[in-house]
CSV table of C-alpha atoms and ligand atoms in Angstrom, one decimal:
chain,number,residue,atom,x,y,z
A,10,UNK,CA,71.6,106.5,30.5
A,11,UNK,CA,73.7,107.3,27.5
A,12,UNK,CA,74.3,105.8,24.1
A,13,UNK,CA,78.0,105.1,23.6
A,14,UNK,CA,80.1,103.9,20.6
A,15,UNK,CA,83.3,102.2,21.8
A,16,UNK,CA,86.0,101.6,19.1
A,17,UNK,CA,88.9,99.2,19.8
A,18,UNK,CA,92.0,99.3,17.5
A,19,UNK,CA,94.3,96.5,16.3
A,20,UNK,CA,96.6,96.2,19.3
A,21,UNK,CA,93.6,96.1,21.6
A,22,UNK,CA,92.1,93.2,19.6
A,23,UNK,CA,95.4,91.3,19.0
A,24,UNK,CA,94.5,87.8,20.3
A,25,UNK,CA,91.9,86.2,22.5
A,26,UNK,CA,93.4,87.4,25.8
A,27,UNK,CA,93.3,91.0,24.7
A,28,UNK,CA,89.8,90.5,23.3
A,29,UNK,CA,88.7,89.3,26.8
A,30,UNK,CA,90.1,92.5,28.3
A,31,UNK,CA,88.1,94.5,25.7
A,32,UNK,CA,85.0,92.5,26.5
A,33,UNK,CA,85.4,93.4,30.2
A,34,UNK,CA,85.7,97.1,29.4
A,35,UNK,CA,82.6,96.9,27.3
A,36,UNK,CA,80.6,94.9,29.9
A,37,UNK,CA,81.6,97.5,32.5
A,38,UNK,CA,80.3,100.3,30.3
A,39,UNK,CA,77.0,98.5,29.7
A,40,UNK,CA,76.7,97.8,33.4
A,41,UNK,CA,76.9,101.5,34.1
A,42,UNK,CA,73.5,101.6,32.4
A,43,UNK,CA,74.4,102.6,28.8
A,44,UNK,CA,73.4,101.4,25.4
A,45,UNK,CA,76.6,100.2,23.8
A,46,UNK,CA,77.7,99.7,20.2
A,47,UNK,CA,81.3,98.5,19.6
A,48,UNK,CA,83.3,99.0,16.5
A,49,UNK,CA,86.4,96.8,16.1
A,50,UNK,CA,89.6,96.7,14.0
A,51,UNK,CA,91.3,93.6,12.8
A,52,UNK,CA,94.1,92.1,15.0
A,53,UNK,CA,97.3,94.2,14.7
A,54,UNK,CA,99.3,93.2,11.7
A,55,UNK,CA,96.4,91.3,10.1
A,56,UNK,CA,95.4,93.9,7.5
A,57,UNK,CA,99.1,94.1,6.4
A,58,UNK,CA,99.2,90.4,6.0
A,59,UNK,CA,96.0,90.4,3.9
A,60,UNK,CA,97.3,93.2,1.7
A,61,UNK,CA,100.4,91.2,1.0
A,62,UNK,CA,98.3,88.2,0.0
A,63,UNK,CA,96.6,90.4,-2.6
A,64,UNK,CA,99.9,91.7,-3.9
A,65,UNK,CA,101.2,88.1,-4.2
A,66,UNK,CA,98.1,86.9,-5.9
A,67,UNK,CA,98.1,89.6,-8.5
A,68,UNK,CA,100.3,92.7,-8.5
A,69,UNK,CA,97.7,94.6,-10.5
A,70,UNK,CA,94.9,93.5,-8.2
A,71,UNK,CA,91.2,94.4,-8.7
A,72,UNK,CA,90.3,96.8,-5.8
A,73,UNK,CA,86.9,95.2,-5.5
A,74,UNK,CA,88.5,91.8,-4.7
A,75,UNK,CA,91.1,93.4,-2.6
A,76,UNK,CA,88.3,94.8,-0.4
A,77,UNK,CA,86.8,91.3,-0.1
A,78,UNK,CA,90.1,90.0,1.2
A,79,UNK,CA,91.1,92.9,3.5
A,80,UNK,CA,87.7,93.3,5.1
A,81,UNK,CA,87.9,89.8,6.5
A,82,UNK,CA,90.2,90.7,9.4
A,83,UNK,CA,87.4,92.7,11.0
A,84,UNK,CA,84.9,90.0,10.4
A,85,UNK,CA,87.0,87.7,12.5
A,86,UNK,CA,87.4,90.1,15.5
A,87,UNK,CA,83.8,91.2,15.5
A,88,UNK,CA,82.7,87.5,15.8
A,89,UNK,CA,85.3,86.8,18.4
A,90,UNK,CA,84.3,89.8,20.5
A,91,UNK,CA,80.6,88.8,20.3
A,92,UNK,CA,81.5,85.3,21.4
A,93,UNK,CA,83.6,86.6,24.3
A,94,UNK,CA,80.9,88.9,25.5
A,95,UNK,CA,78.4,86.1,25.4
A,96,UNK,CA,80.9,84.0,27.5
A,97,UNK,CA,80.7,86.8,30.1
A,98,UNK,CA,76.9,86.5,30.2
A,99,UNK,CA,76.2,89.6,28.0
A,100,UNK,CA,73.7,89.6,25.2
A,101,UNK,CA,75.8,90.5,22.1
A,102,UNK,CA,75.7,90.0,18.3
A,103,UNK,CA,77.9,91.0,15.4
A,104,UNK,CA,76.6,93.2,12.6
A,105,UNK,CA,78.7,93.0,9.4
A,106,UNK,CA,78.9,96.1,7.2
A,107,UNK,CA,76.3,94.7,4.8
A,108,UNK,CA,74.0,93.7,7.6
A,109,UNK,CA,73.8,97.1,9.3
A,110,UNK,CA,74.0,98.2,6.4
A,111,UNK,CA,76.9,100.7,6.3
A,112,UNK,CA,76.3,102.1,2.8
A,113,UNK,CA,79.3,103.6,1.1
A,114,UNK,CA,80.3,105.0,-2.3
A,115,UNK,CA,81.7,102.5,-4.8
A,116,UNK,CA,85.4,103.7,-4.5
A,117,UNK,CA,87.0,100.5,-3.5
A,118,UNK,CA,89.8,100.7,-0.9
A,119,UNK,CA,89.0,104.3,-0.2
A,120,UNK,CA,85.2,104.3,0.2
A,121,UNK,CA,83.3,107.0,2.2
A,122,UNK,CA,80.2,106.3,4.2
A,123,UNK,CA,77.0,107.6,2.6
A,124,UNK,CA,74.3,106.4,5.0
A,125,UNK,CA,73.8,104.2,8.0
A,126,UNK,CA,70.0,103.8,8.4
A,127,UNK,CA,69.3,100.9,10.7
A,128,UNK,CA,66.1,100.8,12.8
A,129,UNK,CA,67.0,97.1,13.5
A,130,UNK,CA,70.3,98.1,15.1
A,131,UNK,CA,68.5,100.7,17.3
A,132,UNK,CA,65.9,98.1,18.3
A,133,UNK,CA,68.6,95.6,19.2
A,134,UNK,CA,70.4,98.2,21.4
A,135,UNK,CA,67.1,99.1,23.1
A,136,UNK,CA,66.7,95.4,24.0
A,137,UNK,CA,70.0,95.7,25.8
A,138,UNK,CA,72.0,93.8,23.2
A,139,UNK,CA,75.6,94.9,22.6
A,140,UNK,CA,76.1,95.5,18.9
A,141,UNK,CA,79.6,94.5,17.6
A,142,UNK,CA,80.3,96.1,14.2
A,143,UNK,CA,83.5,95.4,12.2
A,144,UNK,CA,85.2,98.7,11.4
A,145,UNK,CA,86.7,99.6,8.0
A,146,UNK,CA,84.0,97.8,5.9
A,147,UNK,CA,80.8,98.8,4.2
A,148,UNK,CA,78.7,97.9,1.2
A,149,UNK,CA,78.3,99.7,-2.1
A,150,UNK,CA,75.1,100.4,-3.9
A,151,UNK,CA,75.9,97.4,-6.1
A,152,UNK,CA,76.0,95.2,-3.0
A,153,UNK,CA,79.8,94.7,-3.1
A,154,UNK,CA,82.0,94.9,0.0
A,155,UNK,CA,84.0,98.1,0.3
A,156,UNK,CA,86.7,99.3,2.7
A,157,UNK,CA,87.5,102.8,3.9
A,158,UNK,CA,91.3,103.2,3.6
A,159,UNK,CA,93.9,102.3,6.2
A,160,UNK,CA,93.0,103.2,9.7
A,161,UNK,CA,89.4,103.4,8.6
A,162,UNK,CA,87.8,101.8,11.6
A,163,UNK,CA,88.0,105.2,13.4
A,164,UNK,CA,85.8,106.6,10.7
A,165,UNK,CA,83.4,103.7,10.9
A,166,UNK,CA,83.0,104.4,14.6
A,167,UNK,CA,82.3,108.1,14.1
A,168,UNK,CA,79.9,107.3,11.3
A,169,UNK,CA,78.0,104.8,13.5
A,170,UNK,CA,78.0,107.3,16.4
A,171,UNK,CA,76.5,110.0,14.1
A,172,UNK,CA,73.9,107.7,12.7
A,173,UNK,CA,72.6,106.4,16.0
A,174,UNK,CA,73.0,109.8,17.7
A,175,UNK,CA,75.4,108.5,20.3
A,176,UNK,CA,76.2,110.7,23.2
A,177,UNK,CA,79.9,109.9,22.8
A,178,UNK,CA,82.3,108.0,20.6
A,179,UNK,CA,85.2,106.6,22.6
A,180,UNK,CA,88.3,105.6,20.6
A,181,UNK,CA,90.2,103.0,22.7
A,182,UNK,CA,93.8,102.5,21.6
A,183,UNK,CA,97.3,101.6,22.8
A,184,UNK,CA,98.0,105.1,24.2
A,185,UNK,CA,95.9,106.9,26.8
A,186,UNK,CA,95.1,110.0,24.8
A,187,UNK,CA,96.4,112.5,22.2
A,188,UNK,CA,99.9,113.7,23.2
A,189,UNK,CA,102.0,116.7,22.2
A,190,UNK,CA,103.8,114.3,19.9
A,191,UNK,CA,104.0,110.6,19.3
A,192,UNK,CA,104.9,109.3,22.8
A,193,UNK,CA,106.8,106.4,21.2
A,194,UNK,CA,109.3,109.0,19.9
A,195,UNK,CA,109.4,111.5,22.7
A,196,UNK,CA,109.2,110.0,26.1
A,197,UNK,CA,108.5,113.4,27.6
A,198,UNK,CA,105.5,114.0,25.4
A,199,UNK,CA,102.5,115.3,27.4
A,200,UNK,CA,99.0,114.0,27.3
A,201,UNK,CA,96.5,116.7,26.3
A,202,UNK,CA,93.3,117.0,28.3
A,203,UNK,CA,91.6,118.4,25.2
A,204,UNK,CA,92.4,119.2,21.6
A,205,UNK,CA,90.2,121.2,19.2
A,206,UNK,CA,88.6,119.5,16.1
A,207,UNK,CA,90.5,121.8,13.9
A,208,UNK,CA,93.9,121.0,15.5
A,209,UNK,CA,93.2,117.3,15.5
A,210,UNK,CA,92.2,117.4,11.9
A,211,UNK,CA,95.4,119.1,11.0
A,212,UNK,CA,97.6,116.8,13.2
A,213,UNK,CA,96.0,113.7,11.7
A,214,UNK,CA,96.4,114.9,8.2
A,215,UNK,CA,100.2,115.5,8.7
A,216,UNK,CA,100.8,112.1,10.2
A,217,UNK,CA,99.6,111.8,13.8
A,218,UNK,CA,98.0,108.4,13.1
A,219,UNK,CA,96.2,108.2,16.5
A,220,UNK,CA,93.0,109.1,14.6
A,221,UNK,CA,92.2,108.7,10.9
A,222,UNK,CA,91.9,112.2,9.3
A,223,UNK,CA,88.5,111.5,7.9
A,224,UNK,CA,87.1,110.4,11.3
A,225,UNK,CA,88.0,113.8,12.7
A,226,UNK,CA,86.4,115.7,9.8
A,227,UNK,CA,83.3,113.7,10.1
A,228,UNK,CA,83.1,114.1,13.9
A,229,UNK,CA,83.5,117.9,13.4
A,230,UNK,CA,80.8,118.0,10.7
A,231,UNK,CA,78.3,115.8,12.6
A,232,UNK,CA,79.1,117.2,16.1
A,233,UNK,CA,80.1,113.8,17.4
A,234,UNK,CA,81.8,114.0,20.9
A,235,UNK,CA,85.0,112.1,20.4
A,236,UNK,CA,87.4,110.9,23.1
A,237,UNK,CA,90.7,109.0,22.7
A,238,UNK,CA,91.6,106.7,25.6
A,239,UNK,CA,93.5,103.5,26.5
A,240,UNK,CA,92.2,100.0,26.4
A,241,UNK,CA,95.3,98.9,28.4
A,242,UNK,CA,93.9,99.6,31.8
A,243,UNK,CA,93.5,97.7,35.0
A,244,UNK,CA,90.1,97.0,36.7
A,245,UNK,CA,90.8,99.9,39.0
A,246,UNK,CA,91.0,102.5,36.2
A,247,UNK,CA,88.9,105.6,36.2
A,248,UNK,CA,85.7,104.8,34.2
A,249,UNK,CA,85.4,106.3,30.7
A,250,UNK,CA,82.4,108.4,31.8
A,251,UNK,CA,84.8,110.5,33.9
A,252,UNK,CA,86.7,111.4,30.9
A,253,UNK,CA,90.3,110.2,31.6
A,254,UNK,CA,91.5,110.4,28.0
A,255,UNK,CA,91.7,113.3,25.5
A,256,UNK,CA,88.5,115.0,24.5
A,257,UNK,CA,88.2,116.5,21.0
A,258,UNK,CA,86.4,119.8,21.5
A,259,UNK,CA,85.0,122.8,19.7
A,260,UNK,CA,86.8,126.2,19.9
A,261,UNK,CA,84.1,127.4,22.4
A,262,UNK,CA,84.6,124.4,24.7
A,263,UNK,CA,88.4,125.0,24.6
A,264,UNK,CA,87.9,128.6,25.5
A,265,UNK,CA,85.8,127.6,28.5
A,266,UNK,CA,88.5,125.1,29.6
A,267,UNK,CA,91.1,127.8,29.4
A,268,UNK,CA,89.0,130.3,31.2
A,269,UNK,CA,88.3,127.8,34.0
A,270,UNK,CA,92.1,127.1,34.3
A,271,UNK,CA,91.7,123.5,33.2
A,272,UNK,CA,93.9,124.0,30.1
A,273,UNK,CA,96.7,126.4,29.3
A,274,UNK,CA,96.5,128.2,26.1
A,275,UNK,CA,99.3,126.9,23.9
A,276,UNK,CA,101.0,128.3,20.9
A,277,UNK,CA,101.8,124.8,19.6
A,278,UNK,CA,99.5,121.9,20.4
A,279,UNK,CA,101.4,119.1,18.7
A,280,UNK,CA,104.2,118.0,16.5
A,281,UNK,CA,103.7,115.2,13.9
A,282,UNK,CA,105.9,113.4,11.4
A,283,UNK,CA,105.2,111.5,8.2
A,284,UNK,CA,107.6,109.2,6.5
A,285,UNK,CA,105.2,108.1,3.8
A,286,UNK,CA,105.9,110.8,1.2
A,287,UNK,CA,108.5,110.9,-1.6
A,288,UNK,CA,110.1,113.8,-3.3
A,289,UNK,CA,110.3,114.4,-7.0
A,290,UNK,CA,112.5,117.0,-8.7
A,291,UNK,CA,112.1,117.9,-12.3
A,292,UNK,CA,115.1,119.8,-13.6
A,293,UNK,CA,115.3,122.5,-16.2
A,294,UNK,CA,111.5,122.9,-16.7
A,295,UNK,CA,110.7,125.9,-19.1
A,296,UNK,CA,110.0,129.0,-16.9
A,297,UNK,CA,106.8,130.0,-18.7
A,298,UNK,CA,103.0,130.1,-18.3
A,299,UNK,CA,101.4,126.6,-18.4
A,300,UNK,CA,104.6,124.6,-17.5
A,301,UNK,CA,103.4,123.8,-14.0
A,302,UNK,CA,99.9,122.9,-15.2
A,303,UNK,CA,101.5,120.4,-17.6
A,304,UNK,CA,103.2,118.7,-14.7
A,305,UNK,CA,100.3,118.5,-12.3
A,306,UNK,CA,97.3,117.9,-14.5
A,307,UNK,CA,98.3,114.2,-15.3
A,308,UNK,CA,98.9,113.6,-11.6
A,309,UNK,CA,95.5,115.0,-10.7
A,310,UNK,CA,93.8,112.9,-13.4
A,311,UNK,CA,95.4,109.8,-11.9
A,312,UNK,CA,94.2,110.9,-8.4
A,313,UNK,CA,97.7,111.3,-7.1
A,314,UNK,CA,97.8,113.9,-4.3
A,315,UNK,CA,100.6,116.4,-4.5
A,316,UNK,CA,101.5,117.9,-1.2
A,317,UNK,CA,104.4,120.3,-0.9
A,318,UNK,CA,105.5,122.2,-4.1
A,319,UNK,CA,108.5,124.5,-4.6
A,320,UNK,CA,109.5,126.1,-7.9
A,321,UNK,CA,113.1,127.2,-7.6
A,322,UNK,CA,114.3,130.6,-8.8
A,323,UNK,CA,114.6,130.6,-12.6
A,324,UNK,CA,117.9,129.9,-14.3
A,325,UNK,CA,119.5,132.0,-17.0
A,326,UNK,CA,118.0,130.3,-20.0
A,327,UNK,CA,114.3,130.7,-18.9
A,328,UNK,CA,114.5,127.4,-17.0
A,329,UNK,CA,113.6,126.4,-13.5
A,330,UNK,CA,113.6,123.3,-11.2
A,331,UNK,CA,110.3,122.2,-9.7
A,332,UNK,CA,110.2,120.1,-6.5
A,333,UNK,CA,107.2,118.4,-5.0
A,334,UNK,CA,106.0,115.5,-2.9
A,335,UNK,CA,103.6,112.7,-3.5
A,336,UNK,CA,102.6,109.7,-1.3
A,337,UNK,CA,105.4,107.0,-1.5
A,338,UNK,CA,102.8,104.5,-2.6
A,339,UNK,CA,102.1,106.6,-5.7
A,340,UNK,CA,105.8,107.4,-6.6
A,341,UNK,CA,106.3,104.8,-9.3
A,342,UNK,CA,103.0,105.7,-11.0
A,343,UNK,CA,103.8,109.4,-10.8
A,344,UNK,CA,107.3,108.9,-12.2
A,345,UNK,CA,105.9,106.8,-15.1
A,346,UNK,CA,103.2,109.4,-15.9
A,347,UNK,CA,105.7,112.3,-15.9
A,348,UNK,CA,108.2,110.4,-18.1
A,349,UNK,CA,105.4,109.7,-20.6
A,350,UNK,CA,104.8,113.5,-20.7
A,351,UNK,CA,108.4,114.5,-20.7
A,352,UNK,CA,108.1,116.1,-24.2
A,353,UNK,CA,105.0,118.2,-23.3
A,354,UNK,CA,106.5,119.3,-20.0
A,355,UNK,CA,110.0,119.8,-21.4
A,356,UNK,CA,112.1,118.8,-18.3
A,357,UNK,CA,115.6,117.6,-18.5
A,358,UNK,CA,115.9,115.1,-15.6
A,359,UNK,CA,113.6,113.5,-13.1
A,360,UNK,CA,115.1,112.9,-9.6
A,361,UNK,CA,113.3,111.0,-6.9
A,362,UNK,CA,113.9,110.5,-3.2
A,363,UNK,CA,111.9,108.3,-0.8
A,364,UNK,CA,114.2,108.9,2.2
A,365,UNK,CA,112.5,112.0,3.3
A,366,UNK,CA,110.2,112.9,6.2
A,367,UNK,CA,107.7,115.7,6.7
A,368,UNK,CA,107.7,117.3,10.2
A,369,UNK,CA,104.8,119.6,11.1
A,370,UNK,CA,104.0,121.8,14.1
A,371,UNK,CA,100.3,122.5,14.7
A,372,UNK,CA,98.5,125.0,16.9
A,373,UNK,CA,95.6,127.4,16.7
A,374,UNK,CA,97.8,129.9,18.6
A,375,UNK,CA,99.6,130.5,15.3
A,376,UNK,CA,96.6,132.4,14.0
A,377,UNK,CA,97.4,135.3,16.4
A,378,UNK,CA,101.1,134.9,17.1
A,379,UNK,CA,104.0,135.4,14.7
A,380,UNK,CA,107.4,133.6,15.1
A,381,UNK,CA,106.4,129.9,15.2
A,382,UNK,CA,107.9,129.2,11.8
A,383,UNK,CA,111.1,131.1,12.5
A,384,UNK,CA,111.6,129.3,15.8
A,385,UNK,CA,111.2,126.0,14.0
A,386,UNK,CA,113.8,126.9,11.3
A,387,UNK,CA,116.3,128.2,14.0
A,388,UNK,CA,115.9,125.1,16.2
A,389,UNK,CA,116.5,122.8,13.3
A,390,UNK,CA,119.4,124.7,11.9
A,391,UNK,CA,121.1,124.8,15.4
A,392,UNK,CA,121.2,121.0,15.2
A,393,UNK,CA,122.4,121.0,11.6
A,394,UNK,CA,119.1,119.7,10.1
A,395,UNK,CA,118.7,120.8,6.5
A,396,UNK,CA,115.2,121.9,5.4
A,397,UNK,CA,114.4,120.8,1.8
A,398,UNK,CA,110.9,122.3,1.5
A,399,UNK,CA,108.4,124.3,3.5
A,400,UNK,CA,104.7,124.6,3.5
A,401,UNK,CA,102.3,126.4,5.8
A,402,UNK,CA,98.6,126.8,6.6
A,403,UNK,CA,96.9,129.1,9.1
A,404,UNK,CA,97.6,126.7,12.0
A,405,UNK,CA,100.5,124.6,10.7
A,406,UNK,CA,104.1,124.8,9.5
A,407,UNK,CA,105.6,121.7,7.8
A,408,UNK,CA,109.2,121.1,6.6
A,409,UNK,CA,110.7,118.4,4.6
A,410,UNK,CA,113.9,116.8,5.9
A,411,UNK,CA,116.1,113.7,5.5
A,412,UNK,CA,114.3,110.7,6.9
A,413,UNK,CA,117.2,109.7,9.1
A,414,UNK,CA,116.8,112.9,11.1
A,415,UNK,CA,113.1,112.4,11.9
A,416,UNK,CA,113.4,111.4,15.5
A,417,UNK,CA,116.0,114.1,16.2
A,418,UNK,CA,113.9,116.8,14.6
A,419,UNK,CA,110.8,115.9,16.5
A,420,UNK,CA,112.7,115.9,19.9
A,421,UNK,CA,114.4,119.1,19.2
A,422,UNK,CA,111.2,120.9,18.2
A,423,UNK,CA,109.3,119.4,21.2
A,424,UNK,CA,111.9,121.0,23.5
A,425,UNK,CA,112.1,124.2,21.5
A,426,UNK,CA,108.4,124.9,21.9
A,427,UNK,CA,108.5,124.1,25.6
A,428,UNK,CA,106.4,121.0,25.3
A,429,UNK,CA,108.5,118.6,27.3
A,430,UNK,CA,106.7,117.3,30.4
A,431,UNK,CA,108.2,116.6,33.8
A,432,UNK,CA,107.4,113.0,33.9
A,433,UNK,CA,108.2,110.5,31.2
A,434,UNK,CA,105.2,109.1,29.3
A,435,UNK,CA,104.6,105.4,29.8
B,12,LIG,P1,94.8,101.6,16.7
B,12,LIG,O1,95.3,100.3,16.2
B,12,LIG,O2,94.2,101.6,18.0
B,12,LIG,O3,93.9,102.3,15.7
B,12,LIG,P2,97.0,103.3,15.8
B,12,LIG,O4,98.3,102.6,15.8
B,12,LIG,O5,96.3,103.6,14.6
B,12,LIG,O6,96.1,102.6,16.9
B,12,LIG,O7,97.2,104.7,16.6
B,12,LIG,C1,97.8,104.8,17.9
B,12,LIG,C2,99.3,105.2,17.7
B,12,LIG,O8,99.3,106.5,17.3
B,12,LIG,C3,100.0,105.2,19.0
B,12,LIG,O9,100.6,104.0,19.3
B,12,LIG,C4,101.1,106.3,18.8
B,12,LIG,O10,102.4,105.7,18.5
B,12,LIG,C5,100.7,107.0,17.5
B,12,LIG,N1,100.7,108.4,17.6
B,12,LIG,C6,101.2,109.3,16.7
B,12,LIG,N2,101.1,110.6,17.1
B,12,LIG,C7,100.4,110.5,18.3
B,12,LIG,C8,100.0,111.6,19.3
B,12,LIG,N3,100.2,112.9,19.0
B,12,LIG,N4,99.4,111.2,20.4
B,12,LIG,C9,99.2,109.9,20.7
B,12,LIG,N5,99.6,108.9,19.8
B,12,LIG,C10,100.2,109.2,18.7
B,13,LIG,N1,92.3,97.1,10.0
B,13,LIG,C1,92.4,98.3,9.2
B,13,LIG,C2,93.8,98.8,9.0
B,13,LIG,O1,94.7,98.2,9.6
B,13,LIG,C3,91.5,99.4,9.7
B,13,LIG,C4,91.8,99.9,11.1
B,13,LIG,O2,92.4,99.2,11.9
B,13,LIG,O3,91.4,101.0,11.4
B,13,LIG,O4,94.1,99.8,8.4
B,14,LIG,MG1,94.3,103.5,14.0
């Protein structure tokens, strides 16, 4: 017998028919003799709808009240799944964030889990009851509802799995694993049998939204066995215990898979895109010590994350242009802050552009092989795609391009790195 956390995302929970399908998958897992805790998302589209209500109610909304509103989507689906499980003859109950309790830091809308200490939950599981826990939500030390950032149910699931020492955390979604790139963009994307934590962390952080970045970091830190698999399966599907999805594994496990011939060692594991950033160019900034600090300090103070930065070659009169990217959602705030400081910084003009995309290639093979970046630049230039900025890490190369060229760039790179599969993905 194992203890398993099963997480179902928004599309899997979208409506009572789909929830019935989920309940059947859960029942099957319990019937295989396991203790089961289920973490659920709100129905697809529901969280967006709730966010819009908050914006309409008050453009400068209080994040604490925002959390009260947006957490409600998961309350509905957790209750509905418990009811559906009961209708199938299972013992099941919902455990809201404050009831578990999932204690988080106070940071509303971007809370992090601090502790989940719930002997009652463990006792309930031991009695054979299925625990249904709404993802995304927790409770602060002050007793107020918090939420964990968009896509946060993945992190809730991993946090619950770590807390109850689950043998596995299965993330059920609308694709049957982690692919070489988003299968909705490249039909020839290939499903990966396994991906290392490090690669998955990097892929998630550059836009592969199949797992929330923080969930992967937490799983890596806590040693949670994480698997991505599809909830859109027929009754004859291979059971989750036989690992039909993508397993997130340690480097050692990956080496063993390669040695046993179960995986090929790849230079590039995946390609991701992100359309949620915006570019800012400050022209004619003084080319002297301290100038860049003047630009980025106010942004850091306002918790605005700057991603790519390029400082262009200095001009004649000791001036330079500085280009960088920020999340699109923070663009207006960043622009206002910089305009406020225009005298201190001393720039001439501020130019912004939201129609950009970041394309990234990720793979641990880059640590030991040169040439990944140059192949990327060549492949893009052969198709006339202009690169506006570049950034690299040990296992990643990212470029900034025109948003309209996103799909083309992803396809071109997928082919260039030899990732195209024989069969088209579903
Ligand atoms: P859920 O609602 O289940 O949390 P998400 O929409 O958050 O699902 O994540 C699943 C989606 O992630 C897929 O539908 C797919 O379009 C997208 N995706 C992006 N990159 C990848 C990738 N490399 N492999 C698989 N899916 C990916
Ligand atoms: N419902 C939340 C969202 O849409 C959390 C999640 O689904 O993971 O962001
Ligand atoms: Mg998700």
